[in-house]
Amino acid sequence: MKKLVKGLREFRATYFSTHRELFEQLSHGQKPRVLFVTCSDSRIDPTLITQAEPGELFVIRNAGNIIPPYGATNGGEGATVEYAIHALNIEQIVVCGHSHCGAIKGLLQLGKLEEEMPLVYDWLRHTEATRRLVKENYSEYDGEELLEIATAENVLTQIENLQTYPVVHSRLYQGRLKIYGWVYHIETGEVFVYDAETHCYVSLPQFFANEQAASQATIQKPTSPLVCDMPQNLQRAEPGTDVRIGSNGHVPANGRRPTWQTTEPGQPGTAHELVEVFGLPPEQAERIYRGSGGK
């Protein structure tokens, strides 16, 4: 606590005193440019890694940077998303996962949490889609590699969950909203961004180079305004394809995701489980599993 008090004094004496005009403006209202969804992990500081000024980021933080599907819970995440987009007219969302995430480690061994940390267990069930996808499609990986995969896939799961919110779906349809998936590496300070064109994560410079190339290309643009393609549009890479996160700037996402297949209720991987677990309407549960990119 002494260190915090000392920090407050230094803030008042140095930063605040040299930014009085900024804080005077902020006292009259906020106009953040980005909704930043990230983990509660103490090693992650959105304003530090982006060098954003006060008032620029509207932040949601929780264990595992999870956004439950619309209607799945009455928690603050949905209300914050709605307020950010409808009231503050934010037009960009970043979902940022990070390396060595404790929540994702817990997700990969969910059974052990139920007795020791029941609240954490209940919370992580909101991203059951990530756990199942990783379990059924990445069985050849383990340890840190599997954790990296799950972290990257979890970011994309939350982007899909965001698209189940009416206000998000409407703004995406209008082309007034973009959603980006990031993975931040604590040990290097690097950020990798999901590239919908290549279906993998790339370094920031590569991502912007790809965006510029795409904007200059004389090809017909996709009809969907989504930044990230939906699962039914993606195919898995061939076995043995090396798209690992690291020095080459990629994560093992197997070309992102296999096509979702609608199966009979009660079978593994069906939307029927979302209806049972979260009490979602069947239409919404089906939309979460197959994606909602269509108009």
CSV table of C-alpha atoms in Angstrom, one decimal:
chain,number,residue,atom,x,y,z
A,1,MET,CA,0.0,0.0,0.0
A,2,LYS,CA,2.9,2.4,0.7
A,3,LYS,CA,4.1,1.9,-2.8
A,4,LEU,CA,0.6,2.8,-4.2
A,5,VAL,CA,0.4,5.9,-2.0
A,6,LYS,CA,3.8,7.0,-3.2
A,7,GLY,CA,2.7,6.4,-6.8
A,8,LEU,CA,-0.4,8.6,-6.3
A,9,ARG,CA,1.8,11.4,-5.0
A,10,GLU,CA,4.2,11.1,-8.0
A,11,PHE,CA,1.2,11.0,-10.4
A,12,ARG,CA,-0.2,14.2,-9.0
A,13,ALA,CA,3.2,15.9,-8.9
A,14,THR,CA,4.4,14.9,-12.4
A,15,TYR,CA,2.0,13.4,-14.9
A,16,PHE,CA,-1.2,15.2,-13.7
A,17,SER,CA,0.5,18.6,-13.4
A,18,THR,CA,1.8,18.4,-17.0
A,19,HIS,CA,-1.5,17.1,-18.4
A,20,ARG,CA,-4.1,19.4,-16.7
A,21,GLU,CA,-5.7,20.4,-20.0
A,22,LEU,CA,-6.3,16.8,-20.9
A,23,PHE,CA,-7.9,16.0,-17.6
A,24,GLU,CA,-10.0,19.1,-17.7
A,25,GLN,CA,-11.4,17.9,-21.1
A,26,LEU,CA,-12.0,14.4,-19.7
A,27,SER,CA,-14.0,15.8,-16.8
A,28,HIS,CA,-16.7,16.9,-19.3
A,29,GLY,CA,-17.1,13.4,-20.9
A,30,GLN,CA,-15.4,10.5,-22.6
A,31,LYS,CA,-14.9,9.6,-26.2
A,32,PRO,CA,-12.8,6.4,-26.3
A,33,ARG,CA,-11.9,5.1,-29.7
A,34,VAL,CA,-11.5,1.4,-28.8
A,35,LEU,CA,-13.2,-1.2,-26.7
A,36,PHE,CA,-10.3,-3.3,-25.3
A,37,VAL,CA,-11.2,-6.7,-24.0
A,38,THR,CA,-8.4,-8.4,-22.1
A,39,CYS,CA,-7.5,-10.6,-19.1
A,40,SER,CA,-7.3,-9.5,-15.5
A,41,ASP,CA,-3.8,-10.9,-15.3
A,42,SER,CA,-1.6,-8.3,-13.4
A,43,ARG,CA,1.1,-8.6,-16.1
A,44,ILE,CA,-1.2,-7.1,-18.7
A,45,ASP,CA,-1.7,-3.3,-18.9
A,46,PRO,CA,-3.6,-2.2,-22.0
A,47,THR,CA,-2.6,1.4,-21.7
A,48,LEU,CA,1.0,0.5,-21.2
A,49,ILE,CA,1.4,-1.9,-24.1
A,50,THR,CA,-0.5,0.4,-26.5
A,51,GLN,CA,0.8,3.7,-25.0
A,52,ALA,CA,-2.7,5.0,-25.0
A,53,GLU,CA,-3.6,8.2,-23.2
A,54,PRO,CA,-6.3,8.4,-20.5
A,55,GLY,CA,-9.7,8.4,-22.2
A,56,GLU,CA,-8.7,6.5,-25.3
A,57,LEU,CA,-9.5,2.9,-24.3
A,58,PHE,CA,-12.8,1.6,-22.8
A,59,VAL,CA,-11.6,-1.6,-21.1
A,60,ILE,CA,-13.2,-4.9,-20.1
A,61,ARG,CA,-11.0,-7.1,-18.0
A,62,ASN,CA,-11.8,-10.5,-16.5
A,63,ALA,CA,-10.2,-13.9,-16.1
A,64,GLY,CA,-9.5,-15.2,-19.6
A,65,ASN,CA,-10.8,-12.2,-21.6
A,66,ILE,CA,-14.2,-13.9,-21.9
A,67,ILE,CA,-17.3,-12.4,-23.4
A,68,PRO,CA,-20.2,-14.8,-22.6
A,69,PRO,CA,-22.7,-15.3,-25.5
A,70,TYR,CA,-25.6,-12.9,-25.5
A,71,GLY,CA,-28.2,-14.0,-22.9
A,72,ALA,CA,-25.9,-16.5,-21.2
A,73,THR,CA,-25.4,-14.4,-18.1
A,74,ASN,CA,-26.4,-11.1,-16.5
A,75,GLY,CA,-22.9,-10.1,-15.8
A,76,GLY,CA,-21.3,-6.8,-16.6
A,77,GLU,CA,-19.6,-7.8,-19.8
A,78,GLY,CA,-22.7,-7.6,-22.0
A,79,ALA,CA,-23.8,-4.3,-20.5
A,80,THR,CA,-20.4,-2.9,-21.0
A,81,VAL,CA,-20.3,-4.0,-24.7
A,82,GLU,CA,-23.7,-2.5,-25.3
A,83,TYR,CA,-22.9,0.8,-23.6
A,84,ALA,CA,-19.6,1.1,-25.4
A,85,ILE,CA,-21.1,0.7,-28.9
A,86,HIS,CA,-24.6,2.3,-28.4
A,87,ALA,CA,-23.8,5.1,-26.0
A,88,LEU,CA,-20.1,5.8,-26.8
A,89,ASN,CA,-20.3,4.9,-30.6
A,90,ILE,CA,-17.1,2.9,-30.4
A,91,GLU,CA,-16.3,1.5,-33.8
A,92,GLN,CA,-13.3,-0.8,-33.0
A,93,ILE,CA,-13.0,-3.7,-30.6
A,94,VAL,CA,-9.8,-5.5,-29.7
A,95,VAL,CA,-10.0,-8.9,-27.9
A,96,CYS,CA,-6.5,-9.5,-26.5
A,97,GLY,CA,-5.3,-12.7,-25.1
A,98,HIS,CA,-1.8,-13.3,-23.7
A,99,SER,CA,0.9,-15.8,-23.2
A,100,HIS,CA,1.0,-17.9,-20.1
A,101,CYS,CA,-2.6,-17.2,-19.2
A,102,GLY,CA,-3.7,-18.9,-16.0
A,103,ALA,CA,-7.4,-18.9,-17.0
A,104,ILE,CA,-6.6,-20.8,-20.1
A,105,LYS,CA,-4.5,-23.2,-18.2
A,106,GLY,CA,-7.5,-23.8,-15.9
A,107,LEU,CA,-9.7,-24.3,-19.0
A,108,LEU,CA,-7.5,-27.1,-20.2
A,109,GLN,CA,-7.9,-28.9,-16.9
A,110,LEU,CA,-11.4,-27.8,-16.0
A,111,GLY,CA,-12.3,-30.9,-14.0
A,112,LYS,CA,-9.7,-30.0,-11.3
A,113,LEU,CA,-11.2,-26.6,-10.7
A,114,GLU,CA,-14.7,-27.6,-9.9
A,115,GLU,CA,-14.0,-28.5,-6.2
A,116,GLU,CA,-11.1,-26.0,-5.5
A,117,MET,CA,-12.5,-22.9,-7.3
A,118,PRO,CA,-16.1,-23.4,-8.2
A,119,LEU,CA,-16.7,-19.8,-9.2
A,120,VAL,CA,-13.7,-19.9,-11.6
A,121,TYR,CA,-15.1,-23.2,-12.9
A,122,ASP,CA,-18.5,-21.7,-13.6
A,123,TRP,CA,-17.0,-18.7,-15.3
A,124,LEU,CA,-14.7,-20.7,-17.6
A,125,ARG,CA,-17.7,-22.7,-18.8
A,126,HIS,CA,-18.7,-19.6,-20.7
A,127,THR,CA,-15.9,-20.5,-23.1
A,128,GLU,CA,-16.6,-24.2,-23.3
A,129,ALA,CA,-16.5,-23.9,-27.1
A,130,THR,CA,-12.7,-23.2,-26.9
A,131,ARG,CA,-12.1,-26.2,-24.6
A,132,ARG,CA,-14.0,-28.6,-26.8
A,133,LEU,CA,-12.5,-27.3,-30.0
A,134,VAL,CA,-8.9,-27.6,-28.7
A,135,LYS,CA,-9.6,-31.1,-27.2
A,136,GLU,CA,-11.1,-32.4,-30.4
A,137,ASN,CA,-8.8,-30.8,-33.0
A,138,TYR,CA,-5.4,-30.4,-31.3
A,139,SER,CA,-4.8,-33.8,-29.6
A,140,GLU,CA,-1.3,-34.0,-31.0
A,141,TYR,CA,-0.2,-31.0,-28.9
A,142,ASP,CA,0.5,-30.7,-25.2
A,143,GLY,CA,2.2,-28.4,-22.6
A,144,GLU,CA,3.1,-24.9,-23.7
A,145,GLU,CA,2.3,-25.5,-27.3
A,146,LEU,CA,-1.3,-26.5,-26.4
A,147,LEU,CA,-1.6,-23.5,-24.1
A,148,GLU,CA,-0.6,-21.2,-27.0
A,149,ILE,CA,-3.1,-22.8,-29.3
A,150,ALA,CA,-5.9,-22.6,-26.7
A,151,THR,CA,-5.1,-18.9,-26.0
A,152,ALA,CA,-5.2,-18.0,-29.7
A,153,GLU,CA,-8.4,-20.0,-30.3
A,154,ASN,CA,-10.0,-18.5,-27.2
A,155,VAL,CA,-9.6,-15.0,-28.7
A,156,LEU,CA,-11.5,-16.1,-31.8
A,157,THR,CA,-14.2,-17.7,-29.7
A,158,GLN,CA,-14.8,-14.4,-27.9
A,159,ILE,CA,-15.0,-12.6,-31.2
A,160,GLU,CA,-17.7,-15.1,-32.2
A,161,ASN,CA,-19.5,-14.6,-28.9
A,162,LEU,CA,-19.4,-10.8,-29.5
A,163,GLN,CA,-21.2,-11.3,-32.7
A,164,THR,CA,-24.2,-12.8,-30.9
A,165,TYR,CA,-25.0,-9.4,-29.3
A,166,PRO,CA,-27.7,-7.5,-31.3
A,167,VAL,CA,-25.9,-4.1,-31.1
A,168,VAL,CA,-22.7,-5.7,-32.4
A,169,HIS,CA,-24.4,-7.7,-35.1
A,170,SER,CA,-26.3,-4.6,-36.3
A,171,ARG,CA,-23.1,-2.4,-36.5
A,172,LEU,CA,-21.2,-5.1,-38.3
A,173,TYR,CA,-24.0,-5.3,-40.8
A,174,GLN,CA,-23.8,-1.6,-41.3
A,175,GLY,CA,-20.0,-1.7,-41.7
A,176,ARG,CA,-19.6,0.6,-38.7
A,177,LEU,CA,-17.7,-1.8,-36.5
A,178,LYS,CA,-14.5,-3.8,-36.7
A,179,ILE,CA,-13.3,-6.5,-34.4
A,180,TYR,CA,-9.6,-7.5,-34.0
A,181,GLY,CA,-8.1,-10.5,-32.3
A,182,TRP,CA,-4.7,-10.0,-30.6
A,183,VAL,CA,-2.3,-12.3,-28.7
A,184,TYR,CA,0.2,-10.4,-26.5
A,185,HIS,CA,3.5,-12.1,-25.6
A,186,ILE,CA,4.6,-11.1,-22.1
A,187,GLU,CA,8.2,-12.2,-22.6
A,188,THR,CA,8.9,-10.3,-25.8
A,189,GLY,CA,6.3,-7.5,-25.7
A,190,GLU,CA,5.1,-8.5,-29.2
A,191,VAL,CA,1.5,-8.5,-30.3
A,192,PHE,CA,0.3,-10.9,-33.0
A,193,VAL,CA,-2.9,-10.1,-34.9
A,194,TYR,CA,-5.4,-12.6,-36.4
A,195,ASP,CA,-5.4,-12.2,-40.2
A,196,ALA,CA,-8.6,-13.3,-41.8
A,197,GLU,CA,-7.0,-13.6,-45.2
A,198,THR,CA,-4.4,-16.1,-44.1
A,199,HIS,CA,-6.4,-17.6,-41.2
A,200,CYS,CA,-3.5,-17.3,-38.8
A,201,TYR,CA,-1.9,-14.8,-36.4
A,202,VAL,CA,0.8,-12.5,-37.8
A,203,SER,CA,3.0,-9.8,-36.5
A,204,LEU,CA,1.6,-6.3,-36.4
A,205,PRO,CA,3.8,-5.0,-39.3
A,206,GLN,CA,2.8,-8.0,-41.4
A,207,PHE,CA,-0.9,-7.5,-40.5
A,208,PHE,CA,-0.9,-3.9,-41.7
A,209,ALA,CA,1.1,-4.8,-44.8
A,210,ASN,CA,-1.6,-7.4,-45.6
A,211,GLU,CA,-4.4,-4.9,-44.9
A,212,GLN,CA,-2.8,-2.4,-47.2
A,213,ALA,CA,-2.3,-4.9,-50.0
A,214,ALA,CA,-5.9,-6.0,-49.6
A,215,SER,CA,-7.2,-2.5,-49.9
A,216,GLN,CA,-5.2,-1.9,-53.0
A,217,ALA,CA,-6.2,-5.2,-54.7
A,218,THR,CA,-8.7,-4.9,-57.5
A,219,ILE,CA,-10.8,-7.8,-56.3
A,220,GLN,CA,-14.4,-7.9,-55.2
A,221,LYS,CA,-14.6,-7.4,-51.5
A,222,PRO,CA,-16.5,-10.0,-49.4
A,223,THR,CA,-20.1,-9.2,-48.7
A,224,SER,CA,-19.6,-9.7,-44.9
A,225,PRO,CA,-18.2,-6.7,-43.0
A,226,LEU,CA,-16.6,-8.9,-40.4
A,227,VAL,CA,-12.9,-8.6,-39.8
A,228,CYS,CA,-12.6,-12.3,-38.8
A,229,ASP,CA,-14.1,-14.9,-41.0
A,230,MET,CA,-16.7,-17.2,-39.5
A,231,PRO,CA,-16.0,-20.9,-38.9
A,232,GLN,CA,-18.0,-22.3,-41.8
A,233,ASN,CA,-15.8,-20.3,-44.2
A,234,LEU,CA,-12.6,-21.8,-43.0
A,235,GLN,CA,-10.8,-25.1,-43.6
A,236,ARG,CA,-8.1,-26.8,-41.6
A,237,ALA,CA,-4.6,-26.9,-42.9
A,238,GLU,CA,-3.0,-30.1,-44.0
A,239,PRO,CA,-1.6,-32.3,-41.2
A,240,GLY,CA,2.0,-31.3,-40.4
A,241,THR,CA,1.5,-27.7,-41.5
A,242,ASP,CA,3.8,-25.5,-39.3
A,243,VAL,CA,2.0,-22.3,-38.3
A,244,ARG,CA,3.4,-22.0,-34.7
A,245,ILE,CA,3.4,-18.8,-32.8
A,246,GLY,CA,6.9,-17.5,-32.2
A,247,SER,CA,9.7,-16.0,-34.2
A,248,ASN,CA,7.8,-16.5,-37.4
A,249,GLY,CA,4.7,-14.7,-36.0
A,250,HIS,CA,2.2,-17.4,-36.4
A,251,VAL,CA,0.2,-19.6,-34.1
A,252,PRO,CA,-0.9,-23.2,-34.6
A,253,ALA,CA,-4.5,-22.7,-35.5
A,254,ASN,CA,-4.7,-25.4,-38.2
A,255,GLY,CA,-6.0,-22.8,-40.7
A,256,ARG,CA,-8.3,-21.6,-37.9
A,257,ARG,CA,-11.1,-24.0,-37.5
A,258,PRO,CA,-12.8,-27.0,-39.1
A,259,THR,CA,-16.2,-26.5,-40.6
A,260,TRP,CA,-19.0,-27.0,-38.0
A,261,GLN,CA,-21.3,-29.8,-38.8
A,262,THR,CA,-24.9,-29.8,-37.5
A,263,THR,CA,-25.4,-33.2,-35.7
A,264,GLU,CA,-28.2,-34.7,-33.7
A,265,PRO,CA,-29.0,-33.2,-30.3
A,266,GLY,CA,-27.0,-34.7,-27.5
A,267,GLN,CA,-24.0,-35.6,-29.6
A,268,PRO,CA,-20.6,-33.9,-28.8
A,269,GLY,CA,-20.1,-30.5,-30.3
A,270,THR,CA,-23.7,-29.6,-31.0
A,271,ALA,CA,-25.5,-26.4,-30.3
A,272,HIS,CA,-27.9,-28.5,-28.2
A,273,GLU,CA,-25.4,-28.4,-25.4
A,274,LEU,CA,-25.5,-24.6,-25.3
A,275,VAL,CA,-29.2,-24.8,-24.9
A,276,GLU,CA,-28.9,-27.2,-22.0
A,277,VAL,CA,-26.0,-25.5,-20.3
A,278,PHE,CA,-26.8,-21.8,-20.7
A,279,GLY,CA,-30.5,-21.9,-21.5
A,280,LEU,CA,-30.1,-20.1,-24.8
A,281,PRO,CA,-32.8,-20.1,-27.4
A,282,PRO,CA,-32.1,-22.9,-30.0
A,283,GLU,CA,-31.7,-20.4,-32.8
A,284,GLN,CA,-29.0,-18.4,-30.9
A,285,ALA,CA,-27.2,-21.5,-29.8
A,286,GLU,CA,-27.1,-22.8,-33.4
A,287,ARG,CA,-25.8,-19.3,-34.5
A,288,ILE,CA,-22.9,-19.4,-32.0
A,289,TYR,CA,-21.7,-22.8,-33.3
A,290,ARG,CA,-22.0,-22.1,-37.0
A,291,GLY,CA,-21.2,-18.3,-36.8
A,292,SER,CA,-23.4,-15.3,-37.6
A,293,GLY,CA,-21.5,-13.8,-40.5
A,294,GLY,CA,-24.4,-13.9,-42.9
A,295,LYS,CA,-26.8,-11.0,-43.4
